[in-house]
XYZ file of C-alpha atoms in Angstrom:
328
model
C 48.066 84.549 89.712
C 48.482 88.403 88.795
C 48.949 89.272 92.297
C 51.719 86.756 92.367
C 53.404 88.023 89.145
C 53.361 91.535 90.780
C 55.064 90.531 94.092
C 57.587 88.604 92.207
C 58.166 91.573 90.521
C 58.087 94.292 92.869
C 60.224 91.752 94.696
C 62.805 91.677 91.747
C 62.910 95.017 91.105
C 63.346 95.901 95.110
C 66.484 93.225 95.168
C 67.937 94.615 92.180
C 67.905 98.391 93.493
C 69.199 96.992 97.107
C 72.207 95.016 95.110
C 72.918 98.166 92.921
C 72.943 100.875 95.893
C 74.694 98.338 98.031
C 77.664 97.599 95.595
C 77.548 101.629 94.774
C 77.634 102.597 98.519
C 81.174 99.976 98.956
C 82.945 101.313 95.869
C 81.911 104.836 96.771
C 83.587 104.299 100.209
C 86.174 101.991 98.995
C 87.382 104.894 96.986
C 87.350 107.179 100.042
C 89.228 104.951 101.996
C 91.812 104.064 100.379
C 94.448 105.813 97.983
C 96.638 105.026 95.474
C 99.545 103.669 96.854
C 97.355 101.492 99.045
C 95.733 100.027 95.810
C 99.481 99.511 94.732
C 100.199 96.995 97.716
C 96.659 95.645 97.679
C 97.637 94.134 93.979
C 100.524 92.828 94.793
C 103.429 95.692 94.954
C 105.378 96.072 98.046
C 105.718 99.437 99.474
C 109.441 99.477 97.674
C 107.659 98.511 94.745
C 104.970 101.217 94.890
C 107.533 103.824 95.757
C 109.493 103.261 93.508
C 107.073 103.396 91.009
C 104.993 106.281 92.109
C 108.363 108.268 92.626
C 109.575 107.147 89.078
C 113.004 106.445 89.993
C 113.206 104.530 86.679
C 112.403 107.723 84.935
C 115.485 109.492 84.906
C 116.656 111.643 81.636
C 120.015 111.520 80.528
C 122.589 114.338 81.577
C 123.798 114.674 78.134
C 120.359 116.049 76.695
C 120.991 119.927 75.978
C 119.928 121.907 78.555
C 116.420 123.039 77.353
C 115.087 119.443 76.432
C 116.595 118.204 79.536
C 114.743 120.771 81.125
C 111.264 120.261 78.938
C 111.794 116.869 80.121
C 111.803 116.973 84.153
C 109.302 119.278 83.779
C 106.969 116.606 81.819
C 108.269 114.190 84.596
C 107.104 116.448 87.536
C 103.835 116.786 85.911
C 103.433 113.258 85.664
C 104.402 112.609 89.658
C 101.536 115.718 90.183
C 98.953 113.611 88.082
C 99.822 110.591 90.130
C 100.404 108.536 86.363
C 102.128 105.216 87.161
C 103.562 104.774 83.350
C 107.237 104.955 83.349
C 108.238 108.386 81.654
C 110.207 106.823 78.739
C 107.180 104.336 77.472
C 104.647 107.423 77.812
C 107.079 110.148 75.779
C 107.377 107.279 73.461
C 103.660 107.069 72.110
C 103.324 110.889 72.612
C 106.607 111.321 70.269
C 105.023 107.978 67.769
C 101.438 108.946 68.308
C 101.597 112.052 65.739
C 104.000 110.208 63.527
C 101.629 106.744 63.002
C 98.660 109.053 62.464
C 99.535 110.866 60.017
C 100.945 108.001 57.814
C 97.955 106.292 58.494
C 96.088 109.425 57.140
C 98.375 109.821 54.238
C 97.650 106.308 53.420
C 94.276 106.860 53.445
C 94.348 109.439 51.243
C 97.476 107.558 48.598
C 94.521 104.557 48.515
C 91.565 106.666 47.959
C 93.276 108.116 45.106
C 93.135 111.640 46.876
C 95.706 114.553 45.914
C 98.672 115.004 48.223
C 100.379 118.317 48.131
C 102.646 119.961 50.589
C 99.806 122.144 51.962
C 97.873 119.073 52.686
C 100.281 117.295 54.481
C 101.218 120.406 56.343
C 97.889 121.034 57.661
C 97.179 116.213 58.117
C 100.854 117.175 60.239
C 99.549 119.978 62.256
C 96.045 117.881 62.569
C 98.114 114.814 63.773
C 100.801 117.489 66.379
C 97.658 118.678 68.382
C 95.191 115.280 68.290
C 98.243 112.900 69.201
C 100.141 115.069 71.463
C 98.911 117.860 72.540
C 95.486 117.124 73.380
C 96.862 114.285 75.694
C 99.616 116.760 76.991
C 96.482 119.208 77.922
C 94.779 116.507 79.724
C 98.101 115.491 81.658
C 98.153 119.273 82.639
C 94.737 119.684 83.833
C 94.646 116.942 85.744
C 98.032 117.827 87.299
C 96.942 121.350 88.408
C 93.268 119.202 89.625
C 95.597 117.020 92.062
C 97.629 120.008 92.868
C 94.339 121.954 94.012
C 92.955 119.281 96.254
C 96.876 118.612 98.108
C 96.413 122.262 98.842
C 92.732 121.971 100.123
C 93.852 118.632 101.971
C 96.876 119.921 103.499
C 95.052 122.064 106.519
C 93.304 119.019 107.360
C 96.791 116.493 107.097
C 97.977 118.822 109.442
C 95.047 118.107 111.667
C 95.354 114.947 111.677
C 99.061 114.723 112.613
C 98.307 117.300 115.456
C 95.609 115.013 117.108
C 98.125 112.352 116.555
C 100.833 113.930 118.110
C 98.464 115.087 120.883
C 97.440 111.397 121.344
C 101.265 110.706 122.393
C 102.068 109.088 119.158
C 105.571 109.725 117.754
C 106.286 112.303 114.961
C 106.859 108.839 112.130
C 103.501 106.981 114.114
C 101.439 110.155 113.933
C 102.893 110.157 109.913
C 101.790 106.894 109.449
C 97.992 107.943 110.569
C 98.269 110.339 107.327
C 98.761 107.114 104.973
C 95.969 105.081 105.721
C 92.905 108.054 106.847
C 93.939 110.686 104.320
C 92.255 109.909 99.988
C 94.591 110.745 97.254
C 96.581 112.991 96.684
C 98.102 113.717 100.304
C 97.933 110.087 101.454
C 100.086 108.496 98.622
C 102.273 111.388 99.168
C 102.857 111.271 102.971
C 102.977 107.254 102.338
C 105.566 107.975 100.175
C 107.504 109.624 102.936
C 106.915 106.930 105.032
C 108.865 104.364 103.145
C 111.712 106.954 102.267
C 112.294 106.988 106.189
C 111.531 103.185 106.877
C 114.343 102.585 104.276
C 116.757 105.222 105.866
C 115.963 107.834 104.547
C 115.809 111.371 106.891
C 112.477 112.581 107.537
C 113.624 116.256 107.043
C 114.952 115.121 103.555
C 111.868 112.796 102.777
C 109.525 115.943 103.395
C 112.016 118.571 101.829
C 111.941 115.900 98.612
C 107.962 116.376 98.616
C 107.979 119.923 99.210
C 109.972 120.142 95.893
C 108.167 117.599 94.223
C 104.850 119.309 94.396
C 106.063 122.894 94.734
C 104.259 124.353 97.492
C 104.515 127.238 99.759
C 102.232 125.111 102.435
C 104.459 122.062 102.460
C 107.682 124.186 102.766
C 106.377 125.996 106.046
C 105.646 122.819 107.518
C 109.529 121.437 106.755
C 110.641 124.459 108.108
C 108.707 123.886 111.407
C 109.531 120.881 112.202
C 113.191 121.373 111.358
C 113.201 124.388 113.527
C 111.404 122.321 116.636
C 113.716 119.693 116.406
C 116.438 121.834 116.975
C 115.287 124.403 119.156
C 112.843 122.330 120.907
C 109.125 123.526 122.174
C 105.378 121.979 121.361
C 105.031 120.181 117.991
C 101.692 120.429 118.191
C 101.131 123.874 118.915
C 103.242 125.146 116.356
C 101.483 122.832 113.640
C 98.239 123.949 115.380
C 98.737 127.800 114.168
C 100.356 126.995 110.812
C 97.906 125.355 110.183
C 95.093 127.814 110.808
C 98.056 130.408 108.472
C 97.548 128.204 106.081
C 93.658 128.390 106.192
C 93.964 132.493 105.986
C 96.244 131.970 103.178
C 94.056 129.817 101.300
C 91.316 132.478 101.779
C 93.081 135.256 100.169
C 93.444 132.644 97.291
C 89.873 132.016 97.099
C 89.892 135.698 96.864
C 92.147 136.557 94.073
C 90.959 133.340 92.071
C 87.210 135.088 92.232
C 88.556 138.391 91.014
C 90.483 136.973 88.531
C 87.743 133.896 87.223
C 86.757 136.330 84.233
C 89.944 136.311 82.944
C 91.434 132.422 83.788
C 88.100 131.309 81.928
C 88.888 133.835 79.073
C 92.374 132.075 78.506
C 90.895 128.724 78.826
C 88.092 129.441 76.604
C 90.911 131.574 74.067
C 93.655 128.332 74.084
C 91.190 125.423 74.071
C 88.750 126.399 71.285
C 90.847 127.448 68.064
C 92.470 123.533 68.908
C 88.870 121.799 69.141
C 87.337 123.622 66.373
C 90.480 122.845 64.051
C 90.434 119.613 65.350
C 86.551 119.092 64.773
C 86.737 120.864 61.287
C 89.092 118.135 60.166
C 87.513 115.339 61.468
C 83.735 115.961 60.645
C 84.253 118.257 57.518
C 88.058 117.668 56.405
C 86.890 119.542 53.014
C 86.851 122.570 54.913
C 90.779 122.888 55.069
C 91.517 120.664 52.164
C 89.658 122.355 49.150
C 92.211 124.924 50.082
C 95.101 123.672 51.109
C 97.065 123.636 47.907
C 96.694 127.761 47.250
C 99.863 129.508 47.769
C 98.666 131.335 50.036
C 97.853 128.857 52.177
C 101.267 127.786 54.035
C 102.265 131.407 54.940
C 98.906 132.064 56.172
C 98.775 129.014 57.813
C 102.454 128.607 59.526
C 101.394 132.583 60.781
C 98.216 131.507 62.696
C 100.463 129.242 64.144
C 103.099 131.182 65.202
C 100.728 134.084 66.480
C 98.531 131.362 68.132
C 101.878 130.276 70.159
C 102.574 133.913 71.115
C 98.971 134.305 72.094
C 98.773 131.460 74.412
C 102.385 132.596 76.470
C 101.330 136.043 76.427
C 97.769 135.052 77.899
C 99.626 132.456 80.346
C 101.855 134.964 82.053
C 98.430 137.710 82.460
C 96.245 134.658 84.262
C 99.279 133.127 86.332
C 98.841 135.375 89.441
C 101.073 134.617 92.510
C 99.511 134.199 96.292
């Protein structure tokens, strides 16, 4: 009987660790295999659908916004495209604008029903607490994972570009070999290039479908290859060939990045350590030891002093932004 109780459960435990590396190995690949847009039209979306959300064509500010919001504003929107974040633009500025607001009433509520002081230093520094937890920390997240996507289009692109070349070598046509890109290349590049794909299949030109994605992601790499294949399809001469060396260009180029970003790592992780961790600690402070700020808050001294740190903390962070933001 106790050598039957340990085969049934070396038996259970074997099953259990085939059904866990089995169902680990599928998503695993799964998520290899298949990118975003593709997971749009596998729920449900058709490829207009899916374009037009990943493209946000419902997203579109108002003309009549002065210039520098309207301007704040498509930059927000481009960074959302670069994070690949399917909420439409007005919904998402919408919490980010109510986020702040609903947290700090609920704070000050708090505070009205605990039967704690409120002075205008306190609500000052709840107000600055509420700023940076409801909107900036998600606005720092958006950012870093736009710049993550951005880094991987740039290591996928040499490859893309391999692809399409054995295509084109394979005698597919230039929207066929295109179409290869969609369904073999992950996310980033293969929602993007699928996102080309409909432009053209709904009439779109393909020199205007890539220029649009060139802009859209701002890239020196993607604006070479427009300019190639607008050049070969007027002046004729091998596709394949000329895709072939730009692509190996682009490999050289990416190596001088590699480069520069090692010589310059010291620094890039000196601004992100110097702009992350006065926010976190302040953050932290309030939430774990909110006596910290409040004991003091009502001083006179403490809004000057306070509204400075602020404003030098600003200048800090654009003056450390334009030292780290070196150009390839």
């Amino acid at each position: 009987m106790k050598a039957l109780i340990l085969a049934a459960v070396f038996g259970a435990v074997l099953l259990a660790v085939d059904t866990i590396v089995a169902w680990f190995a599928k998503a695993h690949s799964e998520g290899r295999a298949i990118n975003l847009r593709l997971k749009l039209i596998r729920q449900g979306s058709t490829p207009g659908e899916a374009l037009h959300l990943l493209k946000r064509s419902d997203s579109v500010l108002p003309a009549s916004l002065p210039a520098p919001l309207l301007a704040m504003g498509r930059r927000f929107e481009r960074t959302l495209q670069t994070a690949q974040v399917t909420i439409p633009t007005p919904r998402l500025m919408l919490i980010l604008l109510l986020g702040p607001f609903a947290l700090l009433f609920s704070i000050l509520l708090l505070m009205v029903l605990a039967g704690i002081p409120v002075g205008f230093g306190r609500v000052l520094l709840l107000a600055t607490f509420s700023i940076v937890v409801g909107s900036f920390i998600p606005l720092l997240v958006l950012q870093m994972r736009a710049n993550r996507m951005r880094k991987k289009m740039q290591d996928q692109f040499p490859v893309a570009l391999d692809v399409f070349v054995r295509g084109l070598r394979a005698g597919h046509p230039v929207a066929a070999a295109l179409d290869l890109l969609t369904v073999e290349m992950p996310d980033p590049i293969g929602t993007q290039f699928g996102m080309v794909v409909d432009e053209v299949t709904y009439g779109a030109d393909l020199r205007d479908a890539l220029q649009t994605m060139a802009e859209r992601w701002d890239l020196v790499d993607m604006r070479m290859f427009v300019v190639s294949l607008s050049v070969q399809r007027e002046t004729g001469g091998n596709l394949a060939e000329i895709l072939e060396n730009l692509s190996q260009v682009i490999r050289e180029r990416q190596s001088l990045l590699l480069k520069v970003r090692a010589l310059s790592s010291e620094g890039r992780m000196t601004a992100v350590v110097l702009t992350a961790l006065p926010i976190l600690a302040f953050a932290s402070l309030i939430m774990f030891n909110p006596g910290f700020y409040l004991d003091v808050a009502d001083d006179p001294a403490f809004v000057p002093g306070f509204v400075s740190l602020i404003i030098l903390y600003v200048v800090g962070f654009a003056a450390i932004q334009r030292m780290v933001n070196i150009k390839v």
